[in-house]
Amino acid sequence: MDHFGFKKGEIYAEDLAVGEIAEQVGTPFYCYSTETLIRHYNVFCQAFTGHDFLLCYAVKANSNQAIIKTLADQGSGADVVSEGELRRALEAGISASKIVYSGVAKTEKEMAFALGQDIFQFNVESEPELIQLSRVATDMGKVAAISFRINPDVDAKTHAKISTGMSENKFGIPWTRAREIYADAAKLPGIRVQGVDLHIGSQLTDLEPFAEAFRRIVTLVEDLRSDGHDISVLDLGGGLGIPYDREETKPPLPLEYGEMVKSIVGHLGCRIIIEPGRLLVGNAGILVSKVIFVKQGEDRKFLIIDAAMNDLVRPSMYNAYHEIVAVRESDTPTVPYDVVGPVCETGDTFARGRQLPELNSGDLVVIRSAGAYGAVMSSTYNTRRLIPEVLVKGADYAITRARPDYEDIIGLDKIPQWLQ
Ligand code: LLP
């Protein structure tokens, strides 16, 4: 459930008319709902009531300081994958003791920074990474608490580009070699093995791949314990999907997911960490855009809006479906539109043949479920400015990232002396 709905004939974000924000902020912009975010956080935590549990928000989904701070205030930890994300999490007030550092290859500098902060855990993904971490930690007189990310060779049955748990994927260490690698780690200075980690993919709409991977992990933990390792942490990654198309897809509820997790791994007595990203922020955000032109092609009608693939790349990159809704309610018959942006690529298409009421230049539309992997994946392609982000709370809103000036973008380039 989210807090973007129709009131008085138009879409509201909580208690604010989206049209009114658009008038003040200009379009396009991302709009997030505090209530929705907090609700998703609480629903997820409730699914693990009674268990030693830490939610580590996957900052990559939406790393705006205001979003992280809203979750930090609820008690959230963070899953980060770069020094930049780690800095963002710390700056938003997440304690280092609640931060796990994932990612397929951390540099020496990144390791040193994280060790200096005394983060809760490194999720190590390879032997070279382990050896480097041991060296950096020893040089600093520190001990890195680690889990290995296990690649369980399970098909997450999601889009190939966001599927990470099969042996052909670059992630983690093969589960078949895990015992040997844990044994090596136990002998290394500067390393303290504390757990097991995995993440098999994103936007999973079925519990079975999770369950299959978690069962594999249970066997592994039992083996590791019998080898003498003290395994007290299970980081089970993120990945639970959301209903982008509310008519079609009904992913499992967090409560069902929590029951499944507890029934499979509960008896191990480990602290459970989950790293959800999309589930918390995906439906807590919309992209608000204005129709520039309506263009009648040979046999298709194009709705050209002022948002484009550089603002929200998911449809172009993953063929992702996002609901598109006219901001003003209308009872006129719908017509099929190809909803496109102004960027010079045919791939700059949000939807084809989408049924919408008759729209005109200046009308507003909302692209739903845009809170996760939206703003964070945006770019300035076509020298388009990054778009503002706005956080709504009740009848208040704040701009949490302003629209930059053109000078801010062009000024990043420097003319070499020989051209001056
Ligand atoms: N933990 C790790 C180690 C991850 O790599 C990810 C996402 C998550 C947690 C959070 O997964 P979530 O709960 O959000 O599914 N850009 C793509 C999604 C990429 C996901 C990358 N890893 C998209 O727009 O669909």
XYZ file of C-alpha atoms and ligand atoms in Angstrom:
445
model
C 0.000 0.000 0.000
C 1.204 3.499 -0.761
C 0.084 7.040 -0.055
C -0.311 8.215 -3.653
C -4.002 8.207 -4.485
C -6.842 10.226 -5.978
C -8.541 12.889 -3.861
C -10.834 15.570 -5.246
C -10.204 14.379 -8.790
C -6.409 14.461 -8.804
C -3.441 12.532 -7.462
C -2.192 13.428 -4.027
C 1.047 12.520 -2.321
C -0.138 12.093 1.253
C -2.014 15.377 1.908
C -0.545 17.365 -0.970
C -1.831 17.660 -4.518
C 0.944 16.512 -6.836
C -0.129 19.249 -9.285
C 0.543 21.890 -6.688
C 4.058 20.612 -5.983
C 4.654 20.504 -9.754
C 3.688 24.140 -10.048
C 6.204 25.139 -7.393
C 9.072 22.771 -8.221
C 8.664 22.434 -11.977
C 8.678 19.135 -13.853
C 9.963 16.498 -14.079
C 10.689 15.543 -10.467
C 10.748 12.568 -8.139
C 8.285 12.675 -5.272
C 8.605 10.404 -2.227
C 6.156 9.709 0.590
C 7.469 9.515 4.157
C 4.415 7.613 5.414
C 4.801 4.932 2.752
C 8.487 4.525 3.467
C 7.960 4.146 7.196
C 5.056 1.766 6.649
C 7.164 -0.491 4.431
C 9.994 -0.456 6.959
C 7.657 -1.429 9.797
C 5.872 -4.144 7.818
C 9.228 -5.701 7.014
C 10.458 -5.588 10.604
C 7.185 -7.020 11.903
C 7.774 -10.075 9.740
C 10.784 -10.864 11.952
C 9.342 -10.049 15.353
C 10.738 -12.279 18.059
C 13.972 -12.960 16.204
C 17.400 -11.336 16.564
C 17.000 -9.288 13.390
C 18.632 -6.315 11.701
C 17.263 -4.654 8.595
C 20.101 -3.194 6.544
C 18.531 -0.923 3.929
C 20.246 -1.406 0.546
C 21.282 2.199 0.024
C 21.855 1.652 -3.707
C 18.082 1.647 -4.292
C 17.766 5.288 -3.294
C 20.645 7.025 -1.592
C 19.156 10.463 -1.018
C 20.172 11.645 2.453
C 16.563 12.390 3.387
C 15.470 8.849 2.512
C 18.335 7.249 4.444
C 17.741 9.576 7.407
C 14.020 8.741 7.489
C 14.924 5.055 7.727
C 17.809 5.682 10.152
C 15.352 7.406 12.503
C 13.279 4.204 12.471
C 16.346 2.213 13.538
C 17.457 0.905 10.154
C 20.951 -0.311 9.402
C 22.495 -0.088 5.932
C 23.913 -2.311 3.233
C 26.464 -0.349 1.215
C 28.566 -1.229 -1.824
C 31.056 1.620 -2.080
C 32.880 4.156 0.037
C 30.456 6.757 -1.295
C 27.433 4.822 -0.056
C 29.167 4.164 3.266
C 29.775 7.889 3.671
C 26.153 8.610 2.798
C 24.883 6.110 5.375
C 27.140 7.468 8.123
C 26.274 11.047 7.288
C 22.553 10.264 7.499
C 23.092 8.973 11.023
C 23.297 5.197 10.617
C 25.660 3.795 13.205
C 28.676 1.914 11.807
C 27.705 -0.981 14.054
C 24.634 -1.475 11.823
C 26.436 -1.303 8.479
C 27.370 -4.212 6.235
C 29.641 -3.638 3.264
C 28.771 -5.749 0.207
C 30.105 -5.489 -3.329
C 32.073 -7.635 -5.677
C 35.397 -5.784 -5.391
C 36.347 -3.277 -2.733
C 39.536 -1.311 -3.262
C 42.262 -0.988 -0.615
C 41.230 2.608 0.031
C 37.608 1.618 0.487
C 38.559 -1.178 2.872
C 40.749 1.149 4.921
C 37.986 3.728 5.197
C 35.451 1.104 6.323
C 37.892 -0.448 8.811
C 38.531 2.994 10.239
C 34.796 3.325 10.898
C 34.534 -0.106 12.599
C 31.594 -1.302 10.505
C 29.646 -4.376 11.547
C 30.667 -6.656 8.688
C 32.404 -7.001 5.345
C 30.726 -9.347 2.890
C 33.711 -10.836 1.102
C 33.240 -12.138 -2.421
C 36.544 -13.725 -3.453
C 39.872 -15.087 -2.220
C 41.914 -12.144 -3.562
C 39.546 -9.811 -1.742
C 40.014 -11.799 1.480
C 43.803 -11.626 1.233
C 43.759 -7.895 0.527
C 41.375 -7.252 3.443
C 43.606 -9.250 5.776
C 46.611 -7.184 4.694
C 44.884 -3.806 4.988
C 43.399 -4.692 8.397
C 46.722 -5.987 9.750
C 48.535 -2.843 8.580
C 45.978 -0.773 10.465
C 46.059 -2.975 13.569
C 42.388 -3.790 13.016
C 40.337 -6.966 12.755
C 37.712 -7.172 9.989
C 34.539 -9.066 10.871
C 33.516 -10.950 7.757
C 30.930 -13.139 6.115
C 31.563 -14.716 2.756
C 28.988 -14.111 0.097
C 28.053 -17.567 -1.060
C 26.962 -18.172 -4.626
C 24.413 -20.964 -4.133
C 23.909 -21.590 -7.872
C 20.172 -21.001 -7.738
C 18.091 -19.423 -10.488
C 16.206 -16.469 -9.000
C 13.796 -16.512 -11.969
C 14.004 -12.778 -12.455
C 15.408 -10.549 -15.223
C 18.840 -11.848 -16.332
C 20.502 -8.488 -15.642
C 19.514 -8.556 -11.974
C 19.959 -12.245 -11.311
C 23.080 -12.823 -9.201
C 23.000 -16.265 -7.605
C 23.929 -18.605 -10.444
C 27.380 -20.077 -10.933
C 27.749 -18.156 -14.213
C 27.306 -14.818 -12.361
C 30.304 -12.849 -11.098
C 29.065 -12.758 -7.510
C 30.225 -14.587 -4.393
C 32.266 -17.710 -3.873
C 30.954 -21.030 -5.189
C 29.069 -22.838 -2.441
C 30.919 -26.024 -3.391
C 34.264 -24.425 -2.357
C 33.017 -22.613 0.719
C 34.425 -24.951 3.409
C 37.916 -24.749 1.954
C 37.816 -20.947 1.734
C 36.438 -20.547 5.270
C 39.306 -22.747 6.501
C 41.812 -20.460 4.758
C 40.165 -17.372 6.235
C 40.356 -18.745 9.768
C 44.147 -18.845 9.466
C 44.556 -15.263 8.258
C 45.538 -12.379 10.553
C 43.211 -9.384 10.766
C 40.154 -11.467 9.873
C 37.362 -12.728 12.131
C 34.819 -14.964 10.439
C 31.340 -14.389 11.871
C 28.769 -15.384 9.297
C 27.458 -16.348 5.913
C 25.954 -14.007 3.326
C 24.082 -14.356 0.054
C 21.971 -12.345 -2.362
C 20.506 -14.188 -5.320
C 18.867 -11.369 -7.235
C 16.359 -8.580 -7.292
C 12.614 -8.274 -7.998
C 11.879 -11.893 -7.075
C 8.156 -12.585 -7.211
C 8.269 -16.172 -5.994
C 9.504 -17.517 -2.643
C 10.827 -20.820 -3.935
C 14.225 -19.631 -5.253
C 14.861 -17.928 -1.899
C 13.867 -21.095 -0.054
C 16.111 -23.265 -2.225
C 19.100 -20.977 -1.621
C 18.435 -20.709 2.119
C 18.222 -24.493 2.484
C 21.638 -24.726 0.882
C 22.931 -22.160 3.357
C 21.582 -24.133 6.320
C 23.561 -27.191 5.247
C 26.625 -25.039 4.794
C 26.305 -23.424 8.240
C 26.021 -26.876 9.823
C 29.152 -28.005 7.967
C 31.061 -24.841 8.883
C 30.131 -25.229 12.525
C 31.309 -28.809 12.514
C 34.586 -27.522 11.011
C 34.920 -25.322 14.099
C 33.782 -21.916 12.791
C 31.686 -19.707 15.019
C 28.845 -18.722 12.686
C 26.499 -16.282 14.387
C 25.281 -14.048 11.523
C 23.178 -14.905 8.495
C 22.884 -12.113 5.943
C 20.234 -13.256 3.494
C 20.431 -10.315 1.071
C 17.502 -8.403 -0.391
C 15.484 -9.109 -3.479
C 11.825 -9.352 -2.534
C 9.864 -7.920 -5.453
C 7.113 -5.325 -5.591
C 3.901 -5.136 -7.666
C 4.887 -2.822 -10.536
C 1.752 -3.914 -12.314
C -0.805 -4.207 -9.558
C -3.284 -6.047 -11.783
C -0.808 -8.716 -12.851
C 1.939 -9.325 -10.310
C 1.285 -10.186 -6.710
C 4.658 -10.841 -5.088
C 4.676 -12.539 -1.684
C 4.043 -10.265 1.279
C 6.916 -9.494 3.672
C 5.050 -11.458 6.335
C 5.031 -14.587 4.140
C 8.679 -14.030 3.294
C 9.533 -13.671 7.010
C 7.676 -16.889 7.880
C 9.563 -18.747 5.160
C 12.931 -17.394 6.342
C 12.261 -18.231 9.986
C 10.994 -21.712 9.174
C 14.158 -22.540 7.214
C 16.955 -20.826 9.145
C 15.339 -19.993 12.510
C 16.681 -23.062 14.330
C 20.296 -22.035 13.652
C 20.023 -19.318 16.317
C 21.873 -16.783 14.157
C 21.262 -13.069 13.960
C 19.318 -12.572 10.722
C 20.179 -9.637 8.470
C 18.019 -8.759 5.466
C 19.032 -6.097 2.931
C 15.859 -4.900 1.212
C 16.055 -1.943 -1.132
C 13.238 -1.945 -3.666
C 10.620 -3.186 -1.220
C 11.139 -0.182 1.058
C 11.416 2.631 -1.472
C 10.062 1.369 -4.808
C 6.424 2.182 -4.210
C 7.272 5.093 -1.927
C 8.218 7.170 -4.957
C 6.701 8.476 -8.192
C 8.102 10.397 -11.122
C 5.974 13.396 -12.051
C 6.234 14.610 -15.626
C 4.478 16.981 -17.998
C 3.255 16.325 -21.519
C 5.272 18.421 -23.970
C 3.501 17.390 -27.163
C 1.041 14.844 -28.391
C 2.168 13.694 -31.808
C 0.166 11.625 -34.248
C 2.508 9.315 -36.157
C 1.629 7.213 -39.193
C -0.238 4.726 -37.055
C 0.820 5.385 -33.461
C 0.081 8.199 -31.102
C 3.089 9.484 -29.143
C 2.775 11.118 -25.767
C 6.049 13.019 -25.502
C 6.730 13.880 -21.875
C 9.474 15.948 -20.280
C 10.977 12.984 -18.359
C 13.272 10.693 -20.285
C 15.428 7.583 -20.093
C 18.192 9.576 -18.402
C 15.808 10.289 -15.497
C 14.360 6.765 -15.194
C 16.299 4.169 -17.156
C 14.471 1.031 -15.990
C 12.065 0.722 -18.966
C 14.896 1.125 -21.513
C 17.389 -0.991 -19.612
C 15.279 -3.901 -18.368
C 12.088 -3.489 -20.401
C 10.574 -2.769 -17.015
C 6.874 -2.079 -16.676
C 5.828 1.030 -14.727
C 2.215 2.113 -14.297
C 1.552 5.515 -15.857
C -1.402 7.549 -14.658
C -2.839 10.935 -15.621
C -2.740 13.255 -12.620
C -6.280 14.537 -13.284
C -9.062 11.997 -13.069
C -11.093 11.806 -16.227
C -14.055 9.826 -17.487
C -13.253 10.358 -21.154
C -12.555 7.130 -23.077
C -8.936 5.996 -23.036
C -6.669 5.869 -26.074
C -3.428 3.938 -26.624
C -0.291 6.061 -26.371
C 3.376 5.322 -26.805
C 4.769 7.246 -23.841
C 8.197 8.545 -24.776
C 10.799 11.057 -23.650
C 12.635 13.691 -25.697
C 16.014 11.899 -25.793
C 17.360 10.993 -29.214
C 17.017 7.232 -28.964
C 14.111 4.968 -29.787
C 14.941 3.212 -26.509
C 13.735 6.355 -24.738
C 10.296 4.804 -24.404
C 8.451 4.356 -21.117
C 5.531 2.342 -22.512
C 3.968 1.297 -25.784
C 0.253 1.275 -26.488
C -0.585 2.376 -22.962
C -4.270 3.183 -22.404
C -4.665 6.690 -20.975
C -7.389 9.315 -21.114
C -7.003 11.869 -23.920
C -4.133 14.156 -22.882
C -2.817 17.500 -24.124
C 0.342 19.590 -23.858
C 0.801 20.773 -20.287
C -1.088 17.877 -18.659
C 0.688 16.004 -15.885
C 1.342 12.284 -15.672
C 2.769 10.160 -12.917
C 5.066 7.181 -13.437
C 4.522 4.965 -10.436
C 6.875 2.692 -8.480
C 9.823 4.930 -9.299
C 11.303 5.291 -5.810
C 13.881 2.517 -6.221
C 16.620 2.515 -8.874
C 15.189 5.722 -10.324
C 17.058 8.844 -9.228
C 20.172 6.834 -8.343
C 20.523 5.537 -11.900
C 19.866 8.854 -13.581
C 22.394 10.680 -15.722
C 22.815 13.931 -17.591
C 22.715 12.258 -21.023
C 21.748 14.735 -23.756
C 22.982 17.387 -21.269
C 19.700 17.198 -19.433
C 19.855 18.366 -15.843
C 19.340 15.844 -13.041
C 15.815 16.274 -11.766
C 14.781 17.377 -8.281
C 13.778 14.979 -5.536
C 10.997 15.982 -3.179
C 10.009 14.342 0.098
C 6.432 14.737 1.312
C 5.358 14.384 4.925
C 1.659 14.962 5.526
C 0.890 18.382 4.131
C 4.557 19.430 4.017
C 7.174 18.868 1.407
C 10.843 19.638 1.038
C 13.168 19.602 -1.931
C 15.756 17.021 -0.950
C 17.872 17.433 -4.073
C 17.621 20.586 -6.127
C 17.674 20.823 -9.895
C 21.231 21.843 -10.806
C 21.973 24.807 -13.066
C 23.382 24.224 -16.525
C 26.643 25.800 -15.328
C 26.928 23.036 -12.724
C 26.992 20.430 -15.478
C 29.007 22.243 -18.133
C 31.371 23.679 -15.519
C 32.589 20.147 -14.692
C 34.372 20.058 -18.037
C 37.754 21.719 -18.262
C 39.304 23.055 -21.473
C 42.974 21.981 -21.756
C 45.476 24.771 -21.831
C 46.382 24.082 -25.485
C 42.832 24.819 -26.566
C 42.566 28.101 -24.730
N 21.928 -6.606 -1.367
C 22.774 -6.700 -2.400
C 24.107 -7.288 -2.199
C 22.383 -6.251 -3.672
O 23.224 -6.346 -4.699
C 21.090 -5.686 -3.842
C 20.659 -5.201 -5.149
C 20.252 -5.591 -2.706
C 20.704 -6.067 -1.496
C 18.876 -4.983 -2.785
O 18.037 -5.704 -3.618
P 16.483 -5.308 -3.680
O 15.878 -5.597 -2.332
O 16.394 -3.871 -4.004
O 15.948 -6.173 -4.748
N 18.813 -1.629 -10.953
C 18.015 -2.824 -10.893
C 18.153 -3.544 -9.584
C 19.577 -3.884 -9.213
C 19.717 -4.594 -7.887
C 21.138 -4.687 -7.485
N 21.366 -5.286 -6.200
C 16.562 -2.479 -11.192
O 16.261 -1.305 -11.447
O 15.712 -3.365 -11.221
